[in-house]
PDB file of C-alpha atoms in Angstrom:
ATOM      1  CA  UNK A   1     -26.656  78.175 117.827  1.00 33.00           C
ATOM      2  CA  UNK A   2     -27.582  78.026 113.946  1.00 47.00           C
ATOM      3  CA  UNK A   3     -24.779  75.336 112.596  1.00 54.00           C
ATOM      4  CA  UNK A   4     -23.660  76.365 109.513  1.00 68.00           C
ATOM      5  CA  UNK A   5     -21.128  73.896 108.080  1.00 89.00           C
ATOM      6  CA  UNK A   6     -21.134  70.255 107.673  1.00 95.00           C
ATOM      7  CA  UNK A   7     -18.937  67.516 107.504  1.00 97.00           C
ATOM      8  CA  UNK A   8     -19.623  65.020 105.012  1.00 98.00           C
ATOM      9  CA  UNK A   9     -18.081  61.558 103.226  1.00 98.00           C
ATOM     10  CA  UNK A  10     -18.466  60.829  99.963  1.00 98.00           C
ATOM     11  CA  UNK A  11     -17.905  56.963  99.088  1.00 97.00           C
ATOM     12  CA  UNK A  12     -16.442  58.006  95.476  1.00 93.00           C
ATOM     13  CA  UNK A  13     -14.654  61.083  94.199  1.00 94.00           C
ATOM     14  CA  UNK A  14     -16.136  64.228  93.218  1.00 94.00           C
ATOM     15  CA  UNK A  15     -15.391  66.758  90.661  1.00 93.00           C
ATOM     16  CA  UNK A  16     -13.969  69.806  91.950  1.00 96.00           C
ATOM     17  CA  UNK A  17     -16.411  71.835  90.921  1.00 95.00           C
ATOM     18  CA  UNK A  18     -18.930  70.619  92.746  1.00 96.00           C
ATOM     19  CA  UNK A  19     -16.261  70.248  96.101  1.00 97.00           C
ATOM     20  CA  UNK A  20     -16.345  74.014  95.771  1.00 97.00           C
ATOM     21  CA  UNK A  21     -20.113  74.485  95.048  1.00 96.00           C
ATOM     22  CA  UNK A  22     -20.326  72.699  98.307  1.00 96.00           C
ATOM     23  CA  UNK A  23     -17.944  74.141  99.993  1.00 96.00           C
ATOM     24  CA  UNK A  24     -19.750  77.365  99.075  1.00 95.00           C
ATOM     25  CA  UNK A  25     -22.789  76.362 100.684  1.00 95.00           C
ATOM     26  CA  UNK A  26     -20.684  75.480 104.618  1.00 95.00           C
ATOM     27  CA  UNK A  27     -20.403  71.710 103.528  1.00 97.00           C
ATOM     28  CA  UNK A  28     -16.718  70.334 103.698  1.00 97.00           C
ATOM     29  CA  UNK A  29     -17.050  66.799 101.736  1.00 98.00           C
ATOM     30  CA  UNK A  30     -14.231  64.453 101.852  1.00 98.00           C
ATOM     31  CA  UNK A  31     -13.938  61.776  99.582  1.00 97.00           C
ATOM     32  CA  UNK A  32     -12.883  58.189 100.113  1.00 97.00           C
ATOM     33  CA  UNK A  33     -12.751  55.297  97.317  1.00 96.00           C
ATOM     34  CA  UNK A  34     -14.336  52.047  98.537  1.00 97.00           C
ATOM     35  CA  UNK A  35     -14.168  50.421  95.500  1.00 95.00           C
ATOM     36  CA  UNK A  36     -11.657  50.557  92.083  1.00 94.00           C
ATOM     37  CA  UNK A  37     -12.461  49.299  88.748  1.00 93.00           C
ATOM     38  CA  UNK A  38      -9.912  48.198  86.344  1.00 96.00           C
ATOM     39  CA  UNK A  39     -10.500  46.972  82.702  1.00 96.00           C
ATOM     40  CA  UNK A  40     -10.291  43.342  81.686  1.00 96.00           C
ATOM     41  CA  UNK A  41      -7.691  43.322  79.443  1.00 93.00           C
ATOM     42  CA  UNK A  42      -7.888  40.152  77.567  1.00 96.00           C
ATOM     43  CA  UNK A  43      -7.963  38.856  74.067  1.00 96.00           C
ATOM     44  CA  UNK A  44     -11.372  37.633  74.291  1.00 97.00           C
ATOM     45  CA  UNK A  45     -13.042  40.561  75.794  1.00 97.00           C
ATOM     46  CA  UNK A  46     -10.957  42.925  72.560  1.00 97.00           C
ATOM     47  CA  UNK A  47     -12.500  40.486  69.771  1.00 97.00           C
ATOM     48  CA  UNK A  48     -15.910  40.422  71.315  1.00 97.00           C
ATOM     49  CA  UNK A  49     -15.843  44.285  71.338  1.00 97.00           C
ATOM     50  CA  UNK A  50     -14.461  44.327  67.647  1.00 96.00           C
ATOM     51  CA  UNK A  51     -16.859  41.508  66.325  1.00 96.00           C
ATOM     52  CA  UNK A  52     -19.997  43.661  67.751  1.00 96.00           C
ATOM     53  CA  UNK A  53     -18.181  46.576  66.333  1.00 96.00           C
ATOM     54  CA  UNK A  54     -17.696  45.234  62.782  1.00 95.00           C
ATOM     55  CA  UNK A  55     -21.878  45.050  62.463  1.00 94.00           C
ATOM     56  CA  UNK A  56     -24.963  47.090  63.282  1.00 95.00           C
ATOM     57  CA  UNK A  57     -26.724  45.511  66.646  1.00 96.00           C
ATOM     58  CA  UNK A  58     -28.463  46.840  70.074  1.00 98.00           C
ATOM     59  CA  UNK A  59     -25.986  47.570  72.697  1.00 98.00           C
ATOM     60  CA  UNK A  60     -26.898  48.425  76.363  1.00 98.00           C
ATOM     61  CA  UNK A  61     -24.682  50.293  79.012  1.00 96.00           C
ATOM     62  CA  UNK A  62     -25.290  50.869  82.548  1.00 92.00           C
ATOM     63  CA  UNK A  63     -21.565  52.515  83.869  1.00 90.00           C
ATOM     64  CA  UNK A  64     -19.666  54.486  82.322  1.00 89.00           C
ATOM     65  CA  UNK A  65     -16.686  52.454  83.127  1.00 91.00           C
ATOM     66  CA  UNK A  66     -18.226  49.792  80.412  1.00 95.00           C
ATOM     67  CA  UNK A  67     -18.127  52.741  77.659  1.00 96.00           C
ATOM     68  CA  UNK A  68     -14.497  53.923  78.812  1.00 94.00           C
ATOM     69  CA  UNK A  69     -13.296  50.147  78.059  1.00 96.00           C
ATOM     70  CA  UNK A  70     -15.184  50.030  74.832  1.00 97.00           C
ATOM     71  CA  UNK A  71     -14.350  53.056  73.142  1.00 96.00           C
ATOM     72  CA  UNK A  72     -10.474  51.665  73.851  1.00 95.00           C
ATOM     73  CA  UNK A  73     -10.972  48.913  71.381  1.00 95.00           C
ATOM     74  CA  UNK A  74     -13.053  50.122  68.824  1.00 94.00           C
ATOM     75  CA  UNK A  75     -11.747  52.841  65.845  1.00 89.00           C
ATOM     76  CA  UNK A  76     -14.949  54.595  64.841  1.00 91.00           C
ATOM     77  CA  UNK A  77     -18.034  54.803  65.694  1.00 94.00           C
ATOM     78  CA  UNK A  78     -19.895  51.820  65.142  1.00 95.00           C
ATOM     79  CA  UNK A  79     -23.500  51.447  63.483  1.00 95.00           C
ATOM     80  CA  UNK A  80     -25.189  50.526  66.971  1.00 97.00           C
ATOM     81  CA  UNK A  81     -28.233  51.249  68.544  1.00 97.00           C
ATOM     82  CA  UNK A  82     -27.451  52.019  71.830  1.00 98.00           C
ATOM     83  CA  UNK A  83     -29.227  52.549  75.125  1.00 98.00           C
ATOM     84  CA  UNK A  84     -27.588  54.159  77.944  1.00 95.00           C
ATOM     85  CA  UNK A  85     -28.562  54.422  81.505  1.00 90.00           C
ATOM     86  CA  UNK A  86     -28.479  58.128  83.369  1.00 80.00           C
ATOM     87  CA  UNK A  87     -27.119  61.687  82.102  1.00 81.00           C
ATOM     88  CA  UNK A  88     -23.169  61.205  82.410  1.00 80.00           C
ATOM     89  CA  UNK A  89     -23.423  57.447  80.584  1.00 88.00           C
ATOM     90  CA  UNK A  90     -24.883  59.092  78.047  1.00 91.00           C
ATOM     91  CA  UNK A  91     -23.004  61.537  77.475  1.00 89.00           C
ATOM     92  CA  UNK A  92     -19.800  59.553  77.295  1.00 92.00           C
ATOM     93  CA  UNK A  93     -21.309  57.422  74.869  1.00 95.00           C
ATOM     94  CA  UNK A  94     -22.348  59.756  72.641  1.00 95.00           C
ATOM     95  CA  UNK A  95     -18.978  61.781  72.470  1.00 93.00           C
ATOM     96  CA  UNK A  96     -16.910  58.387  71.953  1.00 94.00           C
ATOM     97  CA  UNK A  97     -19.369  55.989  70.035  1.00 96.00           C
ATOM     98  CA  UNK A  98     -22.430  57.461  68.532  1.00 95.00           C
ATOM     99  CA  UNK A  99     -26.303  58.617  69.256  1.00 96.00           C
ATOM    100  CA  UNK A 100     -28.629  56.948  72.234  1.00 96.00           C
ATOM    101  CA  UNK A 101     -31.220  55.581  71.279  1.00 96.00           C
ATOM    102  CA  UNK A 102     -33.238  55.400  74.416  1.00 95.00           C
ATOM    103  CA  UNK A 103     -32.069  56.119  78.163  1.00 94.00           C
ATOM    104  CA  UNK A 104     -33.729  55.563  81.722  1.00 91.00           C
ATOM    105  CA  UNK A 105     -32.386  56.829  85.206  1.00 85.00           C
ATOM    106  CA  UNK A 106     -32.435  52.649  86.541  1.00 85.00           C
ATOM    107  CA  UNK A 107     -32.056  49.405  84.584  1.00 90.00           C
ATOM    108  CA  UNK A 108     -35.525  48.240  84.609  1.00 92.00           C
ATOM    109  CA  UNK A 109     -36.541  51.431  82.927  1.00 93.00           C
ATOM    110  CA  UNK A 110     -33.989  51.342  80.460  1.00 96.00           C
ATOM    111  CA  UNK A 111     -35.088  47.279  79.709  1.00 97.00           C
ATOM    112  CA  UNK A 112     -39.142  48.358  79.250  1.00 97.00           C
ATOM    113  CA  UNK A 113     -37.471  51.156  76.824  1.00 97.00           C
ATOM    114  CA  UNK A 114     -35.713  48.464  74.899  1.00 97.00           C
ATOM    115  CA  UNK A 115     -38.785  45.893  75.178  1.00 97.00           C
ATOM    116  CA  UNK A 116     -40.828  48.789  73.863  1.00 96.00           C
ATOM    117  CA  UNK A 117     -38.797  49.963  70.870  1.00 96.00           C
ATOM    118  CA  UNK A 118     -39.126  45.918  69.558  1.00 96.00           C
ATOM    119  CA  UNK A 119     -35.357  44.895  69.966  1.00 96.00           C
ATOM    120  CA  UNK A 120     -34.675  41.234  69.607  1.00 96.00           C
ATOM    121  CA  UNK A 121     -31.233  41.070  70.526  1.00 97.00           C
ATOM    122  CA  UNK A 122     -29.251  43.127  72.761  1.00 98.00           C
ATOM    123  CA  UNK A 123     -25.199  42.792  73.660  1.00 98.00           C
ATOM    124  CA  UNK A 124     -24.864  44.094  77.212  1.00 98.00           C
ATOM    125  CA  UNK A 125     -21.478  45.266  77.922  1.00 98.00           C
ATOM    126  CA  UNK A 126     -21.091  45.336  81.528  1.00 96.00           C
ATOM    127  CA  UNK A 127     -18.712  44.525  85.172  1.00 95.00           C
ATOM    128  CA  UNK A 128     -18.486  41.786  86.937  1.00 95.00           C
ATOM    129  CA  UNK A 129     -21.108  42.914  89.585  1.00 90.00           C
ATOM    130  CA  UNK A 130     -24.213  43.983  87.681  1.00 88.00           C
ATOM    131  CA  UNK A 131     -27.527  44.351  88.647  1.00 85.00           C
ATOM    132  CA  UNK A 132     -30.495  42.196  87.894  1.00 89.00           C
ATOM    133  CA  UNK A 133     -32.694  44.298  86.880  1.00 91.00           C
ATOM    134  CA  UNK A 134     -31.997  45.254  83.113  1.00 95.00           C
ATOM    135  CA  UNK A 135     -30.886  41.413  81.968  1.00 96.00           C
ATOM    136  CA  UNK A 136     -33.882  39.854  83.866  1.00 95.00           C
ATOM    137  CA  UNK A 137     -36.820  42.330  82.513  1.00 97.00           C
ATOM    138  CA  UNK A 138     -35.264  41.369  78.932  1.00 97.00           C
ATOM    139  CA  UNK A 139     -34.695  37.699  79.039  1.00 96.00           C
ATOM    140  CA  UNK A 140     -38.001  37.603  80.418  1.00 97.00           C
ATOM    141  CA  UNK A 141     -39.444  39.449  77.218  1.00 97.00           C
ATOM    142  CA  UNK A 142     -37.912  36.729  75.507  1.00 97.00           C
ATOM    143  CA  UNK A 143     -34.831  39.335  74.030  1.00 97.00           C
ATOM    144  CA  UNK A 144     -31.631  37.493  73.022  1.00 97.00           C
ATOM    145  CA  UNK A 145     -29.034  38.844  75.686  1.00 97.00           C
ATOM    146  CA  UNK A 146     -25.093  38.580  74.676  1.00 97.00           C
ATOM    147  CA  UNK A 147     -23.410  39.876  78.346  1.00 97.00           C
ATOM    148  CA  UNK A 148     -19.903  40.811  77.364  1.00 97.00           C
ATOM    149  CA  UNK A 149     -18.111  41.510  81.086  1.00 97.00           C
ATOM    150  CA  UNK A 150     -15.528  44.433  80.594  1.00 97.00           C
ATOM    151  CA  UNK A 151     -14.089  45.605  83.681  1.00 97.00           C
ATOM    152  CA  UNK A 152     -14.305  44.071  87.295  1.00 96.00           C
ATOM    153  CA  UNK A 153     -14.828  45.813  90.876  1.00 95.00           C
ATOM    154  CA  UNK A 154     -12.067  45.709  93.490  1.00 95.00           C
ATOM    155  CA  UNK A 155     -12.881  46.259  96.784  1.00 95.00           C
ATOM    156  CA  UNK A 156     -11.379  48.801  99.317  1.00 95.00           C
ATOM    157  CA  UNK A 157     -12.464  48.422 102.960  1.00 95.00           C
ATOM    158  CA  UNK A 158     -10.948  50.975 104.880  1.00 94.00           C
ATOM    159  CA  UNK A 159     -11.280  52.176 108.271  1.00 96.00           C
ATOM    160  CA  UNK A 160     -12.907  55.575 109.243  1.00 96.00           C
ATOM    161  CA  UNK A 161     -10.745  57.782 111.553  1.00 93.00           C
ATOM    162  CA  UNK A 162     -13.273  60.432 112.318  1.00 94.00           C
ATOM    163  CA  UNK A 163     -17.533  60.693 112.364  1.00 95.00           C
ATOM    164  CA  UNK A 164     -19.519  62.930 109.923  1.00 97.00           C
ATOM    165  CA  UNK A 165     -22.539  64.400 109.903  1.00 97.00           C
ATOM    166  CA  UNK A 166     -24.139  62.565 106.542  1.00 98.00           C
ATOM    167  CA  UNK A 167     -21.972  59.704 104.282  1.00 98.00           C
ATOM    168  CA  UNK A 168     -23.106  59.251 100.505  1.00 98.00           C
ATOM    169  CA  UNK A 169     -22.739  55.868  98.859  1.00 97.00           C
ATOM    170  CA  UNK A 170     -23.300  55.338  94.885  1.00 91.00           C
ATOM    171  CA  UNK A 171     -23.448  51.713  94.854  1.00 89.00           C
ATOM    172  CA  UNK A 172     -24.348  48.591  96.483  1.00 90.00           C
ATOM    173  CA  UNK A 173     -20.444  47.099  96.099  1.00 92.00           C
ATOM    174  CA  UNK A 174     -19.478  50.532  98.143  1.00 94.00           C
ATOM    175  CA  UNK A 175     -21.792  49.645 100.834  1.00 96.00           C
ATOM    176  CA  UNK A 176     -20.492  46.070 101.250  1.00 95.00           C
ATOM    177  CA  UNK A 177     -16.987  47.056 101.561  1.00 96.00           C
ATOM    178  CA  UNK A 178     -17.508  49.768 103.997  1.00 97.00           C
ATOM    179  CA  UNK A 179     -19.062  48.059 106.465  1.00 98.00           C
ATOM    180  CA  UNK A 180     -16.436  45.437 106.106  1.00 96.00           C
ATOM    181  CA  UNK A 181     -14.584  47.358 108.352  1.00 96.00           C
ATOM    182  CA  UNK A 182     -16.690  50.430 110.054  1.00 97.00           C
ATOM    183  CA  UNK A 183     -19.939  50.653 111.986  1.00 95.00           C
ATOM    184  CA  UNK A 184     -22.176  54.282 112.299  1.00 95.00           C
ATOM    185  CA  UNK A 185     -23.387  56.515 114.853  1.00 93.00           C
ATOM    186  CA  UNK A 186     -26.651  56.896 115.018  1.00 91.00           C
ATOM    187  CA  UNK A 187     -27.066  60.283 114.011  1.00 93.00           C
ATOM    188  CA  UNK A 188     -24.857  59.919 110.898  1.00 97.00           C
ATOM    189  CA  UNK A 189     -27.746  60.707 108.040  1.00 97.00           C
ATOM    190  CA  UNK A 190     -26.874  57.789 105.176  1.00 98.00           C
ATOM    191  CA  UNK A 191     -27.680  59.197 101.446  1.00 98.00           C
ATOM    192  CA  UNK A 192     -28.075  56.302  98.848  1.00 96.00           C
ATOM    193  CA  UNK A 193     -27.642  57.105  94.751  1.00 90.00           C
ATOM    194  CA  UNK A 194     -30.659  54.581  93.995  1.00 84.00           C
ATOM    195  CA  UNK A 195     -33.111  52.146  96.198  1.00 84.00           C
ATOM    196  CA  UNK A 196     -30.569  49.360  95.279  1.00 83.00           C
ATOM    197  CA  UNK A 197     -27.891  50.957  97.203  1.00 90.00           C
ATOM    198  CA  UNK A 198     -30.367  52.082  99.960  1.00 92.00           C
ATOM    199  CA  UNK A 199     -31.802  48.396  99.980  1.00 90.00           C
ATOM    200  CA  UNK A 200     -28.018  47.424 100.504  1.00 92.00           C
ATOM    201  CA  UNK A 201     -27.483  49.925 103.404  1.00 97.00           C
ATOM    202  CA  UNK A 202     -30.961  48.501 105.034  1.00 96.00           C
ATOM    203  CA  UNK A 203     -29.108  45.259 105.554  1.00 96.00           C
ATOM    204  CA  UNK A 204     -26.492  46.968 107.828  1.00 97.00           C
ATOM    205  CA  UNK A 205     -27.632  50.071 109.918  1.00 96.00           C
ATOM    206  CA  UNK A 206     -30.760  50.997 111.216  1.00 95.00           C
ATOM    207  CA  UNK A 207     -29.906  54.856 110.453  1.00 97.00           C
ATOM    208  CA  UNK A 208     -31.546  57.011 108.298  1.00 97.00           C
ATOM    209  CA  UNK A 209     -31.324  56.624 104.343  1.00 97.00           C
ATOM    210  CA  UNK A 210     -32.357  59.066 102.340  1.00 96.00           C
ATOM    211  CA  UNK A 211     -33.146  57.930  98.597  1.00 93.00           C
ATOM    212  CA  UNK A 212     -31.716  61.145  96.029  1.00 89.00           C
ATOM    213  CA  UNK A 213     -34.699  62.359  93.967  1.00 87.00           C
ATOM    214  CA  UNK A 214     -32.314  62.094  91.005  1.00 78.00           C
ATOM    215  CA  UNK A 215     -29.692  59.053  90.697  1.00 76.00           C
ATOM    216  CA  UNK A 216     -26.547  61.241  89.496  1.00 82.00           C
ATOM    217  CA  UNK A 217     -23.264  62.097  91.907  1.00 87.00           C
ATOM    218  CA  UNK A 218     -24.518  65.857  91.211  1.00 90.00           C
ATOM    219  CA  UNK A 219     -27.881  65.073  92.329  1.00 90.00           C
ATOM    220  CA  UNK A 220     -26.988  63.022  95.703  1.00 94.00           C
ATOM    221  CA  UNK A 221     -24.350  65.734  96.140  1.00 96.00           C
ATOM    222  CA  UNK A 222     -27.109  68.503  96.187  1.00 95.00           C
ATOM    223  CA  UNK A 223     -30.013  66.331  97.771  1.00 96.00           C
ATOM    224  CA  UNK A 224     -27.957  66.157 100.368  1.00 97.00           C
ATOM    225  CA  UNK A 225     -26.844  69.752 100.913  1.00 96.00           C
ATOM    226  CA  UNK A 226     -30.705  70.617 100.780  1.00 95.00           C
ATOM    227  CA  UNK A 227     -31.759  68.060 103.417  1.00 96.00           C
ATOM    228  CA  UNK A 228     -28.965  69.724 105.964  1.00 95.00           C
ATOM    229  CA  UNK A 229     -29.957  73.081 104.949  1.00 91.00           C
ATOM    230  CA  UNK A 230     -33.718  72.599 105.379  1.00 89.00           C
ATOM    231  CA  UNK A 231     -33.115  70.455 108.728  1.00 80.00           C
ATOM    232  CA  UNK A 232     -30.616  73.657 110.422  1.00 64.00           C
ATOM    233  CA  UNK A 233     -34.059  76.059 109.324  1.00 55.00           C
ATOM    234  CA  UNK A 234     -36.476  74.082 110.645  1.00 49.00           C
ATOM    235  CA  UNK A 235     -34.210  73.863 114.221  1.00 50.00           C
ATOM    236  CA  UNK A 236     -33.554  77.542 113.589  1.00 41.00           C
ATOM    237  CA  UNK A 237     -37.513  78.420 113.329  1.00 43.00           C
ATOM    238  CA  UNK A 238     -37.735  76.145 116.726  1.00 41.00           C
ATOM    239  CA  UNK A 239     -35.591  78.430 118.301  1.00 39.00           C
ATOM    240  CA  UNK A 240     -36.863  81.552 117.722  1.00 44.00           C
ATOM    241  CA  UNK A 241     -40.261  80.531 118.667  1.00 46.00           C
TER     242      UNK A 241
END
């Protein structure tokens, strides 16, 4: 029998719209927080993010949850050149503090895009778990790096009640503290934002990762749907043979 609706866990919310484009399409996604963010909300972190306000400089962001604590402390938009990693960081940044000057879908990227444009100095706001990849590439180039941590990740390990047909996970910290307390079947189909988050995944399960062509929520969300819907044709075509 053709299956035509799927049950699937997403390790982060969703917007509703795209619930009810999926929905649309026979997939029923739940979603379940593994990890929280809050904003460090200290006098140190406010004067760092005013001083770097008060004059022109590079700035780098790879979350939006770094812009959303920025924007807090600063009054208008500041004379910064700024480089933002993937679509919805962008965005943010350029409704609350100005024009990107260069972007990249993963850190490294966004680091040879800063190396390449000749910046000397760059002030990386950032969490408390970051990635490697964007300070390494540009200490290595021999780029002045200010890190200025602005939020931290909590963790939420929580324990699954029920088995689905695909999970999605959107970062490495996610990963960590969902295995914490679950384990998988073996036909649960794993879908990682980024080969970070895959490579984090690898060190728990043998089951199948699939890597989104495109490292956005929208494009994991819609990767997914297409892998289910291709996989139900192909048994479909089987059948009819």
């Amino acid at each position: 029998m053709e299956k035509t609706d799927w049950t699937i866990l997403s390790t982060r919310p969703l917007s509703e719209d795209l619930l009810n484009e999926a929905a649309a399409k026979g997939f029923h996604i739940e979603c379940l927080s593994f990890i929280d963010t809050e904003p460090i909300n200290s006098e140190e972190v406010a004067q760092k993010i005013k001083k770097a306000a008060a004059r022109s400089g590079t700035i780098a962001f790879t979350s939006m949850n770094a812009v959303d604590v920025v924007r807090q402390h600063i009054d208008q938009k500041p004379a910064w050149r700024i480089y933002a990693i993937g679509n919805t960081t962008k965005q943010l940044v350029e409704q609350h503090l100005g024009p990107v000057s260069g972007t990249a879908e993963y850190g490294g990227d966004l680091a040879d895009a800063i190396i390449k444009n000749g910046e000397t100095a760059v002030t990386f706001f950032c969490g408390d778990i970051r990635r490697d990849e964007l300070p390494g590439k540009l200490r290595d180039a021999g780029i002045e790096l200010n890190e200025v941590v602005v939020y931290r990740t909590i963790s939420l390990p929580q324990k699954l009640t029920k088995e689905y047909q695909g999970i999605l996970f959107y970062s490495p910290s996610a990963v960590h503290a969902f295995f914490e307390e679950n384990t998988l079947p073996e036909g649960t189909i794993l879908f990682a934002i980024g080969h970070t988050t895959a490579a984090a995944l690898n060190t728990y399960t043998q089951n199948r990762i699939y890597v989104a062509n495109s490292p956005s929520k929208e494009g994991l969300v819609r990767d997914m749907m297409d892998y289910f819907s291709n996989q139900n044709q192909i048994e479909h075509d089987s059948t009819e043979k």
